[in-house]
mmCIF file of C-alpha atoms in Angstrom:
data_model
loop_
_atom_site.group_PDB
_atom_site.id
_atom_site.type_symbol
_atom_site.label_atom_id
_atom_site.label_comp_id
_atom_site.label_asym_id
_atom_site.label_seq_id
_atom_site.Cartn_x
_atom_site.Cartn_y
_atom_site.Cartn_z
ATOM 1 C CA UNK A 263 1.701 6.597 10.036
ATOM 2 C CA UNK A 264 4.891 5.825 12.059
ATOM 3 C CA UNK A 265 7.120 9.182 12.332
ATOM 4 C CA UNK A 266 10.242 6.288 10.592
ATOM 5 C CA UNK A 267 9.878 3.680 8.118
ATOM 6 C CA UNK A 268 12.624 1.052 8.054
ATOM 7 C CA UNK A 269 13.602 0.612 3.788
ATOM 8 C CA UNK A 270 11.645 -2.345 2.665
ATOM 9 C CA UNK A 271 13.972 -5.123 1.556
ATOM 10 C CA UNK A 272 11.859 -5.062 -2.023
ATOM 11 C CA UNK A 273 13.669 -1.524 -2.312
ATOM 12 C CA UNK A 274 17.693 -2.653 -2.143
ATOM 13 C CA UNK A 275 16.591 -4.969 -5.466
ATOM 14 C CA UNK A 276 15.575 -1.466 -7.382
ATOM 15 C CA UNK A 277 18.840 0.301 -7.000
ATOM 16 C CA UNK A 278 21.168 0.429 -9.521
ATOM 17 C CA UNK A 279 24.110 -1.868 -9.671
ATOM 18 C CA UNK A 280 26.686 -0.588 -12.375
ATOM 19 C CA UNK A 281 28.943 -4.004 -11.646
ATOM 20 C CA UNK A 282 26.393 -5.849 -12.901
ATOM 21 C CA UNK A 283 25.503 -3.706 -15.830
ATOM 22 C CA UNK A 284 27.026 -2.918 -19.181
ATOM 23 C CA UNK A 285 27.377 0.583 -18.815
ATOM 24 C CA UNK A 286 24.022 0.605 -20.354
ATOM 25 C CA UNK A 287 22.511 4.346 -19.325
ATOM 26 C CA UNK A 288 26.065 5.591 -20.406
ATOM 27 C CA UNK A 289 25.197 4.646 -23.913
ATOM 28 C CA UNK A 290 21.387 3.953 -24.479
ATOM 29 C CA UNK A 291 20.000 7.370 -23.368
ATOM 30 C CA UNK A 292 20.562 10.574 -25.151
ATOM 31 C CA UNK A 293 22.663 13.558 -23.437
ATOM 32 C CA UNK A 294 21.736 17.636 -24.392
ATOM 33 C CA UNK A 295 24.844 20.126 -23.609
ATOM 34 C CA UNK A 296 23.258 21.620 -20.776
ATOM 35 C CA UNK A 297 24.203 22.835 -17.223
ATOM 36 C CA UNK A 298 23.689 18.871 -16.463
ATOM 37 C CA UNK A 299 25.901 17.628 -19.144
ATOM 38 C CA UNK A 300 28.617 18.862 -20.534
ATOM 39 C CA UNK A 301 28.349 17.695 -24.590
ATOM 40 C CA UNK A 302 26.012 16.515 -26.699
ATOM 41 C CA UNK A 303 25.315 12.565 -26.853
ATOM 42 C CA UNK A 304 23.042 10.935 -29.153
ATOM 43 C CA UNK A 305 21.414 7.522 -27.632
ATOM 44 C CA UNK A 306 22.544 4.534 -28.981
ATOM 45 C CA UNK A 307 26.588 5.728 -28.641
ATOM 46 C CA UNK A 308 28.741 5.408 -25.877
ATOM 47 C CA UNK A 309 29.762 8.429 -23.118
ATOM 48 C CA UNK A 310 32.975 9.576 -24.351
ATOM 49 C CA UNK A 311 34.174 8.921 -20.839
ATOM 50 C CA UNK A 312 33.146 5.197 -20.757
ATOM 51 C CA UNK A 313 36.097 3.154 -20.148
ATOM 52 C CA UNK A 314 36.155 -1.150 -21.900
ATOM 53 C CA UNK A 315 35.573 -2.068 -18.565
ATOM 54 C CA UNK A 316 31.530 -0.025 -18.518
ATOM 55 C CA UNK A 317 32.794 1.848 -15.713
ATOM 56 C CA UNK A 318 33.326 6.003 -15.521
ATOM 57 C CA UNK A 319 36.568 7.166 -16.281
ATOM 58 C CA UNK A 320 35.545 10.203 -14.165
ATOM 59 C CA UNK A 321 32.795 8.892 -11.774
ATOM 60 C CA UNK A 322 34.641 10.553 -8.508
ATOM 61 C CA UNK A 323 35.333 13.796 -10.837
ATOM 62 C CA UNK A 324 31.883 13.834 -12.755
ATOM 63 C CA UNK A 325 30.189 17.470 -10.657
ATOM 64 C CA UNK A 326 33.420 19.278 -11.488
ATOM 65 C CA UNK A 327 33.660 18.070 -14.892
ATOM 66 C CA UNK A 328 29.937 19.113 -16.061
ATOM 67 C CA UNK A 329 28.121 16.192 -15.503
ATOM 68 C CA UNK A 330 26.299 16.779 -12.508
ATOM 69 C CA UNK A 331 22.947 14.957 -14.512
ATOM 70 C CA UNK A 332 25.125 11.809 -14.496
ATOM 71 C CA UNK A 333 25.164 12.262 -10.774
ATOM 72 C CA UNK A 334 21.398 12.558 -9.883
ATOM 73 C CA UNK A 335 20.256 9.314 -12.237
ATOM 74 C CA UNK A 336 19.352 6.499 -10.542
ATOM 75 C CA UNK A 337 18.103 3.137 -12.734
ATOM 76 C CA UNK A 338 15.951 1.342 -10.225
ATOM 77 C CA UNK A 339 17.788 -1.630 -10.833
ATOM 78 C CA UNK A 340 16.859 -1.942 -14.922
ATOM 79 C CA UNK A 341 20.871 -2.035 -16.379
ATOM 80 C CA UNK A 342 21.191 -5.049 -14.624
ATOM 81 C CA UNK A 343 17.737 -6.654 -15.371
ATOM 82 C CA UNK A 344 18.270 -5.812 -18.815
ATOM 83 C CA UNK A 345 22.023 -6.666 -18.819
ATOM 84 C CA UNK A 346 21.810 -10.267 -17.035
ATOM 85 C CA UNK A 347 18.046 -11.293 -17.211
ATOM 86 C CA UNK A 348 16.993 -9.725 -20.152
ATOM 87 C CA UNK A 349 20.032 -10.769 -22.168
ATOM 88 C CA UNK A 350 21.130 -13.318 -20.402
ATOM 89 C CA UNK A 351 24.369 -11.457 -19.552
ATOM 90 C CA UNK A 352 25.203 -10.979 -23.435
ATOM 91 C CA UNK A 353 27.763 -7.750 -23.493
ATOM 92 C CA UNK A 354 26.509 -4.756 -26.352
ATOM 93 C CA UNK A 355 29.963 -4.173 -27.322
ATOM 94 C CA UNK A 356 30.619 -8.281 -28.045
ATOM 95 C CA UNK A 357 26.849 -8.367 -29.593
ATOM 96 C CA UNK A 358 25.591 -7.996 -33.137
ATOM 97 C CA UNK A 359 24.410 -4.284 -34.184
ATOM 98 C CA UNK A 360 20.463 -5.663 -33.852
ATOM 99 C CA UNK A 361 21.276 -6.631 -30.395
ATOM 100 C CA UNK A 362 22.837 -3.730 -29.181
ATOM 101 C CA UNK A 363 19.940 -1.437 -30.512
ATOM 102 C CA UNK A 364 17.329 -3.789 -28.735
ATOM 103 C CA UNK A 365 19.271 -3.620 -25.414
ATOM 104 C CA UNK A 366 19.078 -0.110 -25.803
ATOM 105 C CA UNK A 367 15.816 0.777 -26.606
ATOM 106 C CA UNK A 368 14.914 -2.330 -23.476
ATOM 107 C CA UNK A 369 16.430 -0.645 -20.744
ATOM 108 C CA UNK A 370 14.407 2.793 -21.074
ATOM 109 C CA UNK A 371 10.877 0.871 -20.840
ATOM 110 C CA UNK A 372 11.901 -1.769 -17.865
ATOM 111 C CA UNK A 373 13.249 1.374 -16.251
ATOM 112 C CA UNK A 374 9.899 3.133 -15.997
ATOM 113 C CA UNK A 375 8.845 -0.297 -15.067
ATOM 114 C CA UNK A 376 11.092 -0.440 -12.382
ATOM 115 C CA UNK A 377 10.379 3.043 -10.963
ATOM 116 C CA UNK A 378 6.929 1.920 -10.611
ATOM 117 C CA UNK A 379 7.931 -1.089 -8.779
ATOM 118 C CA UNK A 380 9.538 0.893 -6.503
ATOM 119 C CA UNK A 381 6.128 3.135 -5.513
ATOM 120 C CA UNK A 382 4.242 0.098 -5.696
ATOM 121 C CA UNK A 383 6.809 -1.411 -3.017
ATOM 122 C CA UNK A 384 6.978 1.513 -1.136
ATOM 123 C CA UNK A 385 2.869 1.600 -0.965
ATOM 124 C CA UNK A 386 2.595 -1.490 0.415
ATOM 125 C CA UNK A 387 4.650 -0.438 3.336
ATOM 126 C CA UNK A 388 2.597 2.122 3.971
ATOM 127 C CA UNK A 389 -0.206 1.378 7.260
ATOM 128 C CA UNK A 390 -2.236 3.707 6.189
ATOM 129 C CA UNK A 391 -3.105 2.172 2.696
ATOM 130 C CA UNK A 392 -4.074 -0.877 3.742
ATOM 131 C CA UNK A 393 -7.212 -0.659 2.454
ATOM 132 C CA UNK A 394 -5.714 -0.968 -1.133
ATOM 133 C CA UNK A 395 -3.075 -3.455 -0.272
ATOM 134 C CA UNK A 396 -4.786 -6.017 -2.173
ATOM 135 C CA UNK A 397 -5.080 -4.101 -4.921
ATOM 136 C CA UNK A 398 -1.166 -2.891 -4.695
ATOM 137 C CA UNK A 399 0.109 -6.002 -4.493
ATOM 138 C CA UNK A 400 -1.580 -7.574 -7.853
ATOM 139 C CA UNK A 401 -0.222 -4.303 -9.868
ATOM 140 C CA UNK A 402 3.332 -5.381 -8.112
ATOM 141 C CA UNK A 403 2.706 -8.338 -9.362
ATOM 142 C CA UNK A 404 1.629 -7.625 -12.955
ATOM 143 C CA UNK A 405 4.524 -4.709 -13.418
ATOM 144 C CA UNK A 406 7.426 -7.528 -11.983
ATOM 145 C CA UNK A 407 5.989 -9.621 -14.920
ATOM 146 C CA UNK A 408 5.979 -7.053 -17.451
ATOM 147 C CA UNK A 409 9.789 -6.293 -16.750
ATOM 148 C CA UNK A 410 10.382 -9.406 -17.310
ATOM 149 C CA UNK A 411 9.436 -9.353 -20.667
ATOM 150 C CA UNK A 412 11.348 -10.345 -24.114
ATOM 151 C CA UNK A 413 12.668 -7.535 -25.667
ATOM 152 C CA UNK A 414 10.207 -7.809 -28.302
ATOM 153 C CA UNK A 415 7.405 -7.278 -25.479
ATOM 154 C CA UNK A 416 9.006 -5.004 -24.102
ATOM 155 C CA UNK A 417 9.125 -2.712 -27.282
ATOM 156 C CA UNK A 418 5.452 -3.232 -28.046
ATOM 157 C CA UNK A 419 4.225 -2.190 -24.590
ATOM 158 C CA UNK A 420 2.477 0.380 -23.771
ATOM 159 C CA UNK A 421 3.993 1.743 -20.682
ATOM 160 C CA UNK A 422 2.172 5.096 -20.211
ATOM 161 C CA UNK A 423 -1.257 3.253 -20.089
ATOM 162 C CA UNK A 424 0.230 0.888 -17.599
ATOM 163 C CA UNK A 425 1.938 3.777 -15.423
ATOM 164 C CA UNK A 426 -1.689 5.585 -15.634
ATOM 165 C CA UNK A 427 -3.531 2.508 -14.149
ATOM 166 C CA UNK A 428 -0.525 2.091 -11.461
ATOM 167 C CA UNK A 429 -0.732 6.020 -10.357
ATOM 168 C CA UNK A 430 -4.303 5.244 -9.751
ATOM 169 C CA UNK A 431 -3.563 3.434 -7.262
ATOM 170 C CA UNK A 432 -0.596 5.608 -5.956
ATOM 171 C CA UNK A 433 -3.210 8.397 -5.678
ATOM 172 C CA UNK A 434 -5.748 6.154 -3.285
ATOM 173 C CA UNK A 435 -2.855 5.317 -1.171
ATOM 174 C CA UNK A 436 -1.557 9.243 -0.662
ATOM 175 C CA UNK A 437 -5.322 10.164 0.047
ATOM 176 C CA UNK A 438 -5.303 7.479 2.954
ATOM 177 C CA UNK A 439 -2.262 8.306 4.564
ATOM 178 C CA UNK A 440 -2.517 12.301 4.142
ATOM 179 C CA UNK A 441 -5.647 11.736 5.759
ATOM 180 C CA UNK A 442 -4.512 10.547 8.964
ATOM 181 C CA UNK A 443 -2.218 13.560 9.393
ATOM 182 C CA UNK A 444 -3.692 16.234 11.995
ATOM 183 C CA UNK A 445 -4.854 19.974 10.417
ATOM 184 C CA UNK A 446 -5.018 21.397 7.812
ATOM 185 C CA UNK A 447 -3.584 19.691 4.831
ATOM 186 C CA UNK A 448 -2.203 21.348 1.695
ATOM 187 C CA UNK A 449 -2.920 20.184 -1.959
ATOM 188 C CA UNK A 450 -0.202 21.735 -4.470
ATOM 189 C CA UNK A 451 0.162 18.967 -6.861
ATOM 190 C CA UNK A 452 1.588 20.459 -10.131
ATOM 191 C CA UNK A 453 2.190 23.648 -8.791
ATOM 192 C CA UNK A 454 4.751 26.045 -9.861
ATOM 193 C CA UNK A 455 6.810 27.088 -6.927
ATOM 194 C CA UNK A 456 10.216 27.501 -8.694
ATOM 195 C CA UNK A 457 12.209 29.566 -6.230
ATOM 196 C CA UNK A 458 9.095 30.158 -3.733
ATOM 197 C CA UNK A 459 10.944 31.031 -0.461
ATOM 198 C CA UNK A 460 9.192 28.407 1.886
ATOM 199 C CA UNK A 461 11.699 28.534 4.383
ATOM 200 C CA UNK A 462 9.962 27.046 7.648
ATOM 201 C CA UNK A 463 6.625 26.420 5.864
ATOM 202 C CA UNK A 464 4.508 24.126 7.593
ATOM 203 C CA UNK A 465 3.777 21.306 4.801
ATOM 204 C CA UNK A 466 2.989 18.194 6.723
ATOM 205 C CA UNK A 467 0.670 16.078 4.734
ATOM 206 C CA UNK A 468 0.843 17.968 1.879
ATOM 207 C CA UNK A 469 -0.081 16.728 -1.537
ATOM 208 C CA UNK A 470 3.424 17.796 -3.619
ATOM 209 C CA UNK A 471 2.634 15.596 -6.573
ATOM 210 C CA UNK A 472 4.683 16.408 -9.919
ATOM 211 C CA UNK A 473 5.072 20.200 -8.268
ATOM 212 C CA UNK A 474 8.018 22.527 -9.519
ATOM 213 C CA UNK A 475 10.293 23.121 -6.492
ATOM 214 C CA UNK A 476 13.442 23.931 -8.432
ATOM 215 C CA UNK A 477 15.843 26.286 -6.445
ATOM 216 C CA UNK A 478 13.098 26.861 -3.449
ATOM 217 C CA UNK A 479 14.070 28.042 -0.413
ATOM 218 C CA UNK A 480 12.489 24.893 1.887
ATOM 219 C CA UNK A 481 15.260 25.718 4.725
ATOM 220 C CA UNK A 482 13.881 24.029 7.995
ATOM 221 C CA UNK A 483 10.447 23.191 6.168
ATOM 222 C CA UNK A 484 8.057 20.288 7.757
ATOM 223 C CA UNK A 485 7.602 17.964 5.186
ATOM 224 C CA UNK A 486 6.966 15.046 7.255
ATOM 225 C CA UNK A 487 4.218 12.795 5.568
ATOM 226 C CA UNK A 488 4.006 14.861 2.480
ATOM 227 C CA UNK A 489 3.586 12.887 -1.060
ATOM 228 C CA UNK A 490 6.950 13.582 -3.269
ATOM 229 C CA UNK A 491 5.844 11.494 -5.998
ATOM 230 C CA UNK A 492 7.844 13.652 -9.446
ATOM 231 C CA UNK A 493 8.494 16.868 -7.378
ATOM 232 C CA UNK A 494 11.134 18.635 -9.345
ATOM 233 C CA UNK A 495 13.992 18.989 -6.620
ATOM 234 C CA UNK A 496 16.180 20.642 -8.334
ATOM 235 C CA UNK A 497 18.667 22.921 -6.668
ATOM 236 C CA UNK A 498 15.636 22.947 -3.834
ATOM 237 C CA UNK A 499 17.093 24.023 -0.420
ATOM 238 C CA UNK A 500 16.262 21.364 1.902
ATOM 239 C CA UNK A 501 18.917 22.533 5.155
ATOM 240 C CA UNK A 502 17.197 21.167 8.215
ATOM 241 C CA UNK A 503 14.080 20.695 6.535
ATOM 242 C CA UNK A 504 12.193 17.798 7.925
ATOM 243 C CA UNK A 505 10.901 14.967 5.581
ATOM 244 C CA UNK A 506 9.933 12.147 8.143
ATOM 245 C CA UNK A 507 7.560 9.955 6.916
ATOM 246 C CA UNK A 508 7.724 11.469 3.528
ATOM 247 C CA UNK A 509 6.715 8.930 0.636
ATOM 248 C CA UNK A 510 7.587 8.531 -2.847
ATOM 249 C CA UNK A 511 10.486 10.134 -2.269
ATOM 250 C CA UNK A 512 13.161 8.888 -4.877
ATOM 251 C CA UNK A 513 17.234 8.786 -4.471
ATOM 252 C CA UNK A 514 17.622 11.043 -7.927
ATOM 253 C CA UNK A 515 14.913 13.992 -6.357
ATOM 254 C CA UNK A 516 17.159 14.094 -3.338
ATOM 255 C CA UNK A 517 19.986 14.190 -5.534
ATOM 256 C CA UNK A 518 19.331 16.831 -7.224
ATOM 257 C CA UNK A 519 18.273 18.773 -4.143
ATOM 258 C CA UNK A 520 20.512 20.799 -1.693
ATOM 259 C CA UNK A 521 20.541 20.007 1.931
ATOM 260 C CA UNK A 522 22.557 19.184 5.224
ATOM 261 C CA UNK A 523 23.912 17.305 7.932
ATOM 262 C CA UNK A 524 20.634 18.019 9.987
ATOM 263 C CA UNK A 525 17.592 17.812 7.507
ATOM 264 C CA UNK A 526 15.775 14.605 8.613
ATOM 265 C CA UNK A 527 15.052 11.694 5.871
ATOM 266 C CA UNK A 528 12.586 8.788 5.210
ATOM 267 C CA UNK A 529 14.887 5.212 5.680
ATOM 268 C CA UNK A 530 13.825 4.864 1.654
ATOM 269 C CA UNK A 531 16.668 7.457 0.485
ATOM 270 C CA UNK A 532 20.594 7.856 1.529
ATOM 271 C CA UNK A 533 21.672 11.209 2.429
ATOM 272 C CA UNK A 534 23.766 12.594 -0.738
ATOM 273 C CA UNK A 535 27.322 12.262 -0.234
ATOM 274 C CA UNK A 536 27.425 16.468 -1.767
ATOM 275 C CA UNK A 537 25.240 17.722 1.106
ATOM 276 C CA UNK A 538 27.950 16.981 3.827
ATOM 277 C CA UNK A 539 30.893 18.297 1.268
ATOM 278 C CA UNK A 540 28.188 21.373 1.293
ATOM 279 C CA UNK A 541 28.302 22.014 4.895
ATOM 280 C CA UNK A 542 30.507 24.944 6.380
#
């Protein structure tokens, strides 16, 4: 697998674009008084910092705030599917009651849809899993059509079934390309390794499926190649870690994670705009 993966241009469709949008994750999902968010929000009501216009009255101001969960959530694209396609561009506030509650209980299912588009994209950029591309590409295919769904579809589907038949697939595609990595080859999928100090461990190729890496020490770890897919990031030290090559790798893990000017990234993610306020 090459050491750097340009972003596929499927990808830039599954990021979230809040002009297009109706402020719909600031109001559909619910928010728990936490060290994430700073109050309690039920779903269905709107952030009290939502301004008429769907836009955060505090988006530059949101970490210092309390709202640091705010920060690390990434749609894949679904507020405006749901906003424009969905709805046909038909504003909750302007909207019958009805309407409203069926936007809102739409945009947490084409979400999940939409984070398995983006795997499913991602896999089929992948060299190594060729051998499943076939395969990959029809479940593209199928999930595309099931976000496209009416909202009465949408409510009735069974999304965990579908996500179970797609990570199937996701699984045959990380045992291809950890396969071609040289030596030894680590498999700590689910582990707990909350605050394991792992600073320079040598994890190339290493299955890191759904682990628990919140607040580890991965300073200057080699991650290149490894399979990200639902790590828990959180508060994870990544300074000068290298994750080159590393797949299923999502914008809100990074997020969530701590890391610096020199830790090395797959083209698929943006370095967090905190890391470099982070460095001394």
């Amino acid at each position: 697998m090459p050491e750097h993966i340009s972003e596929p241009s499927g990808l830039r469709d599954l990021r979230g674009d809040c002009a297009r949008c109706f402020g719909l994750c600031c109001v559909a999902l619910t928010f728990t008084a936490s060290a994430d968010f700073a109050v309690d929000k039920p779903a269905g009501t709107p952030c009290r910092n939502l301004g008429g216009d769907h836009r955060c009255s505090i988006h530059t101001d949101l970490r210092r705030s309390g709202f640091t969960g705010c920060t690390v959530y990434d749609c894949f694209g679904a507020g405006q599917r749901v906003s424009q396609v969905t709805f046909g561009g038909q504003d909750w506030r302007t909207g019958s009651p009805q309407d409203a509650r069926r936007m809102f209980d739409a945009f947490p299912v084409v979400r999940q849809l939409h984070e398995l588009l983006w795997y499913l994209t991602e896999a089929l950029e992948l060299p190594a899993a060729r051998p499943v591309h076939a395969e990959l590409r029809r479940l593209l295919g199928a999930t595309g059509e099931l976000a496209l769904g009416t909202p009465a579809e949408l409510a009735a589907l069974d999304v965990a079934d579908h996500r179970e038949r797609v990570n199937v697939l996701l699984l045959r595609s990380s045992e291809l390309v950890r396969a071609g990595v040289p030596g030894r080859r680590k498999d700590r999928r689910g582990a707990d390794l909350m605050g394991a100090r792992l600073r320079g461990a040598r994890l190339r190729g290493a299955s890191l499926r759904g682990s628990y890496l919140i607040a580890a020490d991965l300073t200057g770890a080699d991650l290149r190649d490894t399979d990200l897919i639902g790590a828990d990031l959180r508060d994870a030290d990544l300074t000068d870690a290298d994750l080159t090559g590393a797949f299923f790798l999502t914008q809100p893990q990074l997020d969530a994670a701590r890391g610096s000017a020199s830790t090395r990234l797959p083209a698929s993610v943006t370095r967090p705009v905190h890391w470099a306020a982070a460095v001394r």
